[in-house]
C-alpha cells in the first residue's frame, strides 16, 4: 500500500512539474489569426530557418537576427526597392569634394519606443559603437571616425573614397540605438531586449521558438499596416511548407529544392523572389599542381555542368552565371570567356596540359549542399579521367584547409553587401589578401593594380573600365568558376502583399501588408 | 544515509573534472579559431584577430583549461561565442523542451512496456508473449530518425494530423515521444517479463495463491513490488540519458532542445556552450543515478540495511 | 605427448558445450530467423559486385532522378538518378563492415583494458575505472560527434569515433565478468600450479567470459550500424558518393514529400540488419543462460 502511494506521488509530482515547465516554456501556437471574414487581417507569422543568436544589432551576424533588428531599428538611410538610398534617420546628406566626408542632417522629432527623443548624441554613440565592434565591420570597415557637428548634424569620415558607403551604412549592422537605454541596461540585457526607433517594437523573445514584435504606431514614416509580427524558427523547409499549407505560418524565407516545386504548384501560395548578393563557385588552389596550370583549370571549368547543378540540385532556384557580377553592375561585360559544359573541350585541354591520363585530387566542401554540387562535378570529372574525392568538412575545418592551401579544388558560396566587383571577388583573387582570405592564391600583378586603382575610384565610367578588364582576365585565367547566382525567395500566402524582394532577405516589414 | 549522499556527490567532482578535460581537449583539437565561425566571411582578418585576442584564444591550452575550471568554481560558465549571452541562459531556455520530451517518452514507454511485460510473464509462451518479444526486438532495430521521418510522412504529410516540426504544444511532442520511447519500451517489456517470471516462481507467491489470493491481486501486491527495482532502474537511467538531449530526434523534428543546441555548438566550436552543456548533462545524469540509488533503499529493505551497515 | 593428453578432455568439453549452446539456439525460431537474415545480408555484401556493377551505384543520371519503383529501377532512383537498389546492395558492404570492424576493434581494446584492470585490481583498476566512468558519462552520440568534428568526416574517422565510444562498454563488461570468475577455484588451481598470469587470462579467463561478451558484441554490431547511420543523418558520416545506408537515407530526407521511397528502402535495410543481429543476440543470450528457458 505504502508503495502505491509513493508511486502515485512520484507520477503526480512529475506531471505537475511538467505542466509547469510546459506552461513557462510554451505559448499557444500555430493557429493563424485574423483570417476569418470581416475582421481585417493584421498579424503576420513569418518563418525562418534559425533562432537569432543575439539581438544586439552590432553583434548579430545571422540573417534571422537581422530580420528582427531591421524592423526594430532604423539606420541613417535605407535602400529602397531599386537599391537607392532613401532618407531615414538622416533627412539629407552632403558629400565632401574628395568623397571622404559624409555630413548627415538628423531628422527632428524621431522617438524611441520608450518615448525618448532621438538626439545627435545617440547617433554618434551608435556609429562609434559600430566602429568599435568587430562584428559590425560590414557597415563600418570603410569608416574611419564619426564626428558631432552640431545639434542636427553628424559627420562620417571614411578611410578612402567609397561610392557605396550609403549602402553599407544602411545595413542592419549600423542602426541608431538609444545611448541612455544601452548604457542603463548593459550590453547583455540589450542583446535580449532590443529597443530602437523602427516600425516595430520588440515584445518578446521565446528562445529557440520565436520573436514577437508589434507595430510602432508613432513611427515617423507612418504606422505599419501589419500590427503584430511573429518570427518563428522552422529549420526544415519541408516542415515549413506543411505549416504554410496548413495556415500555421503566413510566409517563409527561402524555401528550397523539391519543396519549391511543391509550393509553385499550390494555388494558395505564391513565391516572391529576387537576386541576392551572392553566388556559388568552384575555386582552385592555383599555387599547387596540377591546378597551377591554367589549361587544367579551364578543362575543369568546361567539365562543370552548370545546368545540372541548377536544375538537378537546386530545382531551378538561382540563375546560371559566368562571372562574378550580374548584368547592370558596374563593370559587367559580355567580353568574358564563357565555359559551357563541354567534355570534349575539357579532355582536349587536359591532353594539351599533359594530363591525358588524368589525375587524382580532392574537392573540399563546407556543407552537404555544396557536397551535392561536388558530386555532380565528381561525376563529370570521372568521364575525363580525373578522380576527385569529396572532402566534406565543418565550416571551421574547411576554412583551415582552404586558407592553409591544403586543398586542390573547393566548392563554396559567398555573399557580400553591395554589387561591386571587388566586394564580390576581391577577397578571393586580390594578391595582397593572400594569407588572409585569398585562398585561391591567385596573384596577378595586373589584376592587383586594377583593383588598387578601383578601390579609390569614384567615377563610375572609369570604374567600369577597370572592372571590365578584371572580369575578362579572371575569366581567362579561371582562379574561380562562378556557376549559380543566388536567388532568395519568400514563399507566402497569396494575400500577402510584398512590394519587392530585399536582396539581403532582411525584409523591411513596414512595407508589407495584407490584401483585403 | 545522508552521509552516503554526500559521499556520492563528492565522488562526482573528479568525474566531472575528467569529463571537462576530455571535452575541452577534444574541442580544442577541432580546426579553426572561434572568430572564423562567429564572424563569417564578411569580417576582415584584423577584426578576427582582435576577436580571438579578446576571447583569450592565444594563450596555451592548459592555461585556458585551468581558467575555465576556476571560472566554473566561481560559478562563471562564460558566455557563448555565438550569442555573447551567458551559457546557462541558453541552456535553461532549452531545458523545458528536453525535459518534456524525456518525461513524455518515459511515461509512454512505461504505460505500454510494463503491462505488456506483465502479460508476457503471466502468460508465458503464449501468443502475446512471443509477439511482444518479437515486437520489442524489431522496435529497437528501427533507426530513430527513420521512424521519425516515416511518421512525418504518414501523420503530417499524408494525414495532416500532427505538426511535423517544433516544440510548442503537446501535439508537437507526440511523434518525438514515440520515437524516443522505442529503446526504453523494448527493454522494459523484456526486463519486466524476466523479473516477473523469476518472482512468480518464488515461494511466497505460491503461498499467496495458496491463501486464496486472486491472480490480479498477487501480481499487483506481490510480484510487481518485487519487479519494481529493475523497472525503475531502466526508466530512471533512460530518463537520465534523455535529459542529455536526444540529438537525432530533436534534429528530425526541429526541436530546440539541449541535443540540438549541443550539436550546433560542437560544430561551430562554441567551446563555452559545449562545456556548459556537457557538464549540465553529466550532472543531471549523476543526480538521476543517485536518486535511483536512494529509491532502491526505500523500496527494498535489504538495500537500505546495506547502507546502514556500510555507513559512510 | 603428455601435455596433449592433458588438454584433450578440455577441448572436448568445450566442444560439447558449444554444441549444447548451438542445440538450444537451434530451437529458437527467432534466433534462426536472425541468423538466416544476417547470413543473407553478409552474402549480399560479399557478392555485391556479382549482383550489380558498382558503376550503377554511383553513376548519375539526372534526367531519371527521383523516380519511384519501376521495372528498370526496382526501388526507384535518388536525387542524382542513381539506382537505389544498387546503392543499397553496395551499401551493405559499407554498413556491415562499419558494424563488424568497430565492434571487433573496440572489443579487443576494451577487452584488453578491462581484463587487465579486472585481473590485477587495486590502484590500476581504480585509475582505469575512473577514466572509464568519465567516458561512460559522456553520451556516446556526443562523443562520436566530438571525435568526428576533430578528425573530419569520412569512413575511417567514423570508425575511430564509434570504436572509441564503444571501448568503455566492452571494458566494463569484460572487467565485471573477470571479477566474478577470477577468484573461482579453477583459477586458483591454475595459479597454484604456476601458470603465468598472461596465460591464465588468455587460456582460462577469456574463454570462460566469452558468453556474455558474445551476446553484447552481437547486439553492439546492431547499435553501431544505427549510430553510423545516425551520424550520417546529422551530416557527419561517410563521404559522398559512398553508399552507406544512413547516407542514402539522409540524401532522401529533403524529398520526403515528393519521393518518400528514397527514405523508405534504406531504412528497411538498416532495420533488417539490426533486427537480425538483435534476434541472434537475444537467442544467444537465452541459449547461454539455460535458467531462463526452464
mmCIF file of N, CA, C and O in Angstrom, chain A residues 238 241-242 245 257-258 262 308 311-313 315 372 375-376 378-379 382 390-392 394, chain C residues 55 58-60 62 65 79-80 82 149 153 235-236 239-241 251 254-258:
data_model
loop_
_atom_site.group_PDB
_atom_site.id
_atom_site.type_symbol
_atom_site.label_atom_id
_atom_site.label_comp_id
_atom_site.label_asym_id
_atom_site.label_seq_id
_atom_site.Cartn_x
_atom_site.Cartn_y
_atom_site.Cartn_z
ATOM 1 N N UNK A 238 10.727 21.527 -45.513
ATOM 2 C CA UNK A 238 9.543 20.690 -45.751
ATOM 3 C C UNK A 238 8.501 20.956 -44.676
ATOM 4 O O UNK A 238 7.308 21.090 -44.955
ATOM 5 N N UNK A 241 6.854 24.272 -45.264
ATOM 6 C CA UNK A 241 5.826 24.269 -46.306
ATOM 7 C C UNK A 241 4.531 23.638 -45.789
ATOM 8 O O UNK A 241 3.435 24.137 -46.057
ATOM 9 N N UNK A 242 4.674 22.566 -44.998
ATOM 10 C CA UNK A 242 3.481 21.948 -44.403
ATOM 11 C C UNK A 242 2.743 22.962 -43.531
ATOM 12 O O UNK A 242 1.520 23.064 -43.552
ATOM 13 N N UNK A 245 0.987 25.506 -45.733
ATOM 14 C CA UNK A 245 -0.227 24.951 -46.332
ATOM 15 C C UNK A 245 -1.346 24.848 -45.305
ATOM 16 O O UNK A 245 -2.512 25.067 -45.614
ATOM 17 N N UNK A 257 14.730 23.503 -52.756
ATOM 18 C CA UNK A 257 14.670 22.278 -53.571
ATOM 19 C C UNK A 257 13.250 21.801 -53.863
ATOM 20 O O UNK A 257 12.435 22.566 -54.325
ATOM 21 N N UNK A 258 12.969 20.519 -53.572
ATOM 22 C CA UNK A 258 11.721 19.960 -54.082
ATOM 23 C C UNK A 258 10.504 20.650 -53.475
ATOM 24 O O UNK A 258 9.419 20.636 -54.060
ATOM 25 N N UNK A 262 6.831 22.123 -55.113
ATOM 26 C CA UNK A 262 5.526 21.860 -54.498
ATOM 27 C C UNK A 262 4.792 23.170 -54.227
ATOM 28 O O UNK A 262 3.598 23.289 -54.467
ATOM 29 N N UNK A 308 23.119 21.164 -64.858
ATOM 30 C CA UNK A 308 22.799 20.027 -63.991
ATOM 31 C C UNK A 308 22.745 20.478 -62.544
ATOM 32 O O UNK A 308 21.907 20.023 -61.772
ATOM 33 N N UNK A 311 19.461 22.823 -62.250
ATOM 34 C CA UNK A 311 18.188 22.106 -62.360
ATOM 35 C C UNK A 311 18.144 20.878 -61.465
ATOM 36 O O UNK A 311 17.155 20.631 -60.782
ATOM 37 N N UNK A 312 19.239 20.134 -61.491
ATOM 38 C CA UNK A 312 19.242 18.874 -60.758
ATOM 39 C C UNK A 312 19.311 19.044 -59.258
ATOM 40 O O UNK A 312 18.605 18.383 -58.516
ATOM 41 N N UNK A 313 20.161 19.940 -58.806
ATOM 42 C CA UNK A 313 20.364 20.068 -57.364
ATOM 43 C C UNK A 313 19.476 21.164 -56.796
ATOM 44 O O UNK A 313 18.877 21.023 -55.741
ATOM 45 N N UNK A 315 16.759 22.674 -58.123
ATOM 46 C CA UNK A 315 15.387 22.787 -58.628
ATOM 47 C C UNK A 315 15.127 24.172 -59.221
ATOM 48 O O UNK A 315 14.081 24.773 -58.971
ATOM 49 N N UNK A 372 26.630 18.275 -52.701
ATOM 50 C CA UNK A 372 25.825 17.818 -53.848
ATOM 51 C C UNK A 372 26.366 18.374 -55.157
ATOM 52 O O UNK A 372 26.451 17.660 -56.154
ATOM 53 N N UNK A 375 29.277 16.401 -56.025
ATOM 54 C CA UNK A 375 29.000 15.082 -56.593
ATOM 55 C C UNK A 375 28.740 15.173 -58.094
ATOM 56 O O UNK A 375 29.124 14.291 -58.850
ATOM 57 N N UNK A 376 28.073 16.252 -58.512
ATOM 58 C CA UNK A 376 27.818 16.422 -59.942
ATOM 59 C C UNK A 376 29.145 16.629 -60.669
ATOM 60 O O UNK A 376 29.418 16.002 -61.701
ATOM 61 N N UNK A 378 32.108 15.744 -59.619
ATOM 62 C CA UNK A 378 32.874 14.496 -59.499
ATOM 63 C C UNK A 378 32.492 13.536 -60.624
ATOM 64 O O UNK A 378 33.347 12.909 -61.242
ATOM 65 N N UNK A 379 31.190 13.467 -60.885
ATOM 66 C CA UNK A 379 30.681 12.572 -61.908
ATOM 67 C C UNK A 379 31.197 12.969 -63.301
ATOM 68 O O UNK A 379 31.606 12.123 -64.098
ATOM 69 N N UNK A 382 35.011 12.291 -63.673
ATOM 70 C CA UNK A 382 35.302 10.884 -63.880
ATOM 71 C C UNK A 382 35.376 10.571 -65.377
ATOM 72 O O UNK A 382 36.175 9.761 -65.817
ATOM 73 N N UNK A 390 35.585 13.665 -52.622
ATOM 74 C CA UNK A 390 34.918 14.767 -51.927
ATOM 75 C C UNK A 390 35.326 14.758 -50.460
ATOM 76 O O UNK A 390 35.317 13.719 -49.803
ATOM 77 N N UNK A 391 35.702 15.927 -49.955
ATOM 78 C CA UNK A 391 36.030 16.059 -48.535
ATOM 79 C C UNK A 391 35.064 17.087 -47.947
ATOM 80 O O UNK A 391 35.234 18.294 -48.134
ATOM 81 N N UNK A 392 34.042 16.567 -47.278
ATOM 82 C CA UNK A 392 33.060 17.475 -46.699
ATOM 83 C C UNK A 392 33.472 17.798 -45.273
ATOM 84 O O UNK A 392 33.663 16.899 -44.459
ATOM 85 N N UNK A 394 33.359 20.536 -41.637
ATOM 86 C CA UNK A 394 32.679 21.601 -40.913
ATOM 87 C C UNK A 394 33.267 22.917 -41.399
ATOM 88 O O UNK A 394 34.431 22.984 -41.788
ATOM 89 N N UNK C 55 29.404 0.578 -60.658
ATOM 90 C CA UNK C 55 29.160 1.725 -61.522
ATOM 91 C C UNK C 55 27.702 2.213 -61.396
ATOM 92 O O UNK C 55 27.436 3.408 -61.333
ATOM 93 N N UNK C 58 26.926 4.459 -58.396
ATOM 94 C CA UNK C 58 27.456 5.815 -58.276
ATOM 95 C C UNK C 58 27.263 6.672 -59.523
ATOM 96 O O UNK C 58 27.377 7.891 -59.456
ATOM 97 N N UNK C 59 26.949 6.035 -60.679
ATOM 98 C CA UNK C 59 26.831 6.842 -61.890
ATOM 99 C C UNK C 59 25.535 7.655 -61.864
ATOM 100 O O UNK C 59 24.458 7.129 -61.591
ATOM 101 N N UNK C 60 25.658 8.956 -62.152
ATOM 102 C CA UNK C 60 24.484 9.813 -62.089
ATOM 103 C C UNK C 60 23.726 9.809 -63.413
ATOM 104 O O UNK C 60 24.302 9.592 -64.467
ATOM 105 N N UNK C 62 20.835 12.377 -64.192
ATOM 106 C CA UNK C 62 19.915 13.422 -63.747
ATOM 107 C C UNK C 62 18.509 13.361 -64.361
ATOM 108 O O UNK C 62 17.538 13.577 -63.650
ATOM 109 N N UNK C 65 16.036 11.344 -62.287
ATOM 110 C CA UNK C 65 16.093 11.464 -60.832
ATOM 111 C C UNK C 65 14.704 11.367 -60.186
ATOM 112 O O UNK C 65 13.692 11.650 -60.823
ATOM 113 N N UNK C 79 18.097 11.404 -55.784
ATOM 114 C CA UNK C 79 18.147 12.768 -56.295
ATOM 115 C C UNK C 79 19.147 12.984 -57.417
ATOM 116 O O UNK C 79 19.136 14.013 -58.094
ATOM 117 N N UNK C 80 20.056 12.020 -57.631
ATOM 118 C CA UNK C 80 21.010 12.131 -58.736
ATOM 119 C C UNK C 80 20.669 11.142 -59.844
ATOM 120 O O UNK C 80 21.450 10.938 -60.763
ATOM 121 N N UNK C 82 20.463 7.930 -59.415
ATOM 122 C CA UNK C 82 21.172 6.663 -59.213
ATOM 123 C C UNK C 82 20.195 5.602 -58.741
ATOM 124 O O UNK C 82 19.224 5.892 -58.050
ATOM 125 N N UNK C 149 34.104 15.612 -35.418
ATOM 126 C CA UNK C 149 34.384 17.022 -35.679
ATOM 127 C C UNK C 149 35.887 17.281 -35.622
ATOM 128 O O UNK C 149 36.417 18.074 -36.392
ATOM 129 N N UNK C 153 34.926 14.387 -41.160
ATOM 130 C CA UNK C 153 34.125 13.237 -41.540
ATOM 131 C C UNK C 153 34.839 12.329 -42.535
ATOM 132 O O UNK C 153 35.848 12.716 -43.112
ATOM 133 N N UNK C 235 24.987 14.593 -40.869
ATOM 134 C CA UNK C 235 25.999 15.115 -41.788
ATOM 135 C C UNK C 235 27.425 14.823 -41.380
ATOM 136 O O UNK C 235 28.349 15.486 -41.818
ATOM 137 N N UNK C 236 27.635 13.828 -40.511
ATOM 138 C CA UNK C 236 28.991 13.543 -40.071
ATOM 139 C C UNK C 236 29.416 12.124 -40.440
ATOM 140 O O UNK C 236 30.240 11.518 -39.786
ATOM 141 N N UNK C 239 31.773 9.952 -46.823
ATOM 142 C CA UNK C 239 31.789 10.987 -47.865
ATOM 143 C C UNK C 239 30.985 10.538 -49.081
ATOM 144 O O UNK C 239 31.064 9.382 -49.479
ATOM 145 N N UNK C 240 30.231 11.434 -49.692
ATOM 146 C CA UNK C 240 29.545 11.066 -50.917
ATOM 147 C C UNK C 240 30.574 10.753 -52.004
ATOM 148 O O UNK C 240 31.664 11.319 -51.972
ATOM 149 N N UNK C 241 30.278 9.893 -52.954
ATOM 150 C CA UNK C 241 29.004 9.176 -53.146
ATOM 151 C C UNK C 241 28.958 7.812 -52.470
ATOM 152 O O UNK C 241 28.181 6.969 -52.889
ATOM 153 N N UNK C 251 20.199 11.460 -47.791
ATOM 154 C CA UNK C 251 20.079 12.221 -49.032
ATOM 155 C C UNK C 251 18.631 12.342 -49.479
ATOM 156 O O UNK C 251 18.279 13.250 -50.209
ATOM 157 N N UNK C 254 15.280 15.395 -47.851
ATOM 158 C CA UNK C 254 14.627 16.600 -48.362
ATOM 159 C C UNK C 254 13.534 16.286 -49.384
ATOM 160 O O UNK C 254 12.793 17.166 -49.788
ATOM 161 N N UNK C 255 13.464 15.013 -49.800
ATOM 162 C CA UNK C 255 12.436 14.664 -50.784
ATOM 163 C C UNK C 255 11.300 13.867 -50.167
ATOM 164 O O UNK C 255 10.591 13.178 -50.880
ATOM 165 N N UNK C 256 11.133 13.951 -48.847
ATOM 166 C CA UNK C 256 10.162 13.034 -48.241
ATOM 167 C C UNK C 256 8.754 13.243 -48.775
ATOM 168 O O UNK C 256 7.936 12.357 -48.723
ATOM 169 N N UNK C 257 8.465 14.409 -49.299
ATOM 170 C CA UNK C 257 7.113 14.608 -49.812
ATOM 171 C C UNK C 257 6.984 14.158 -51.247
ATOM 172 O O UNK C 257 5.959 13.626 -51.656
ATOM 173 N N UNK C 258 8.015 14.381 -52.046
ATOM 174 C CA UNK C 258 7.906 14.052 -53.460
ATOM 175 C C UNK C 258 8.371 12.631 -53.761
ATOM 176 O O UNK C 258 7.880 12.020 -54.700
#
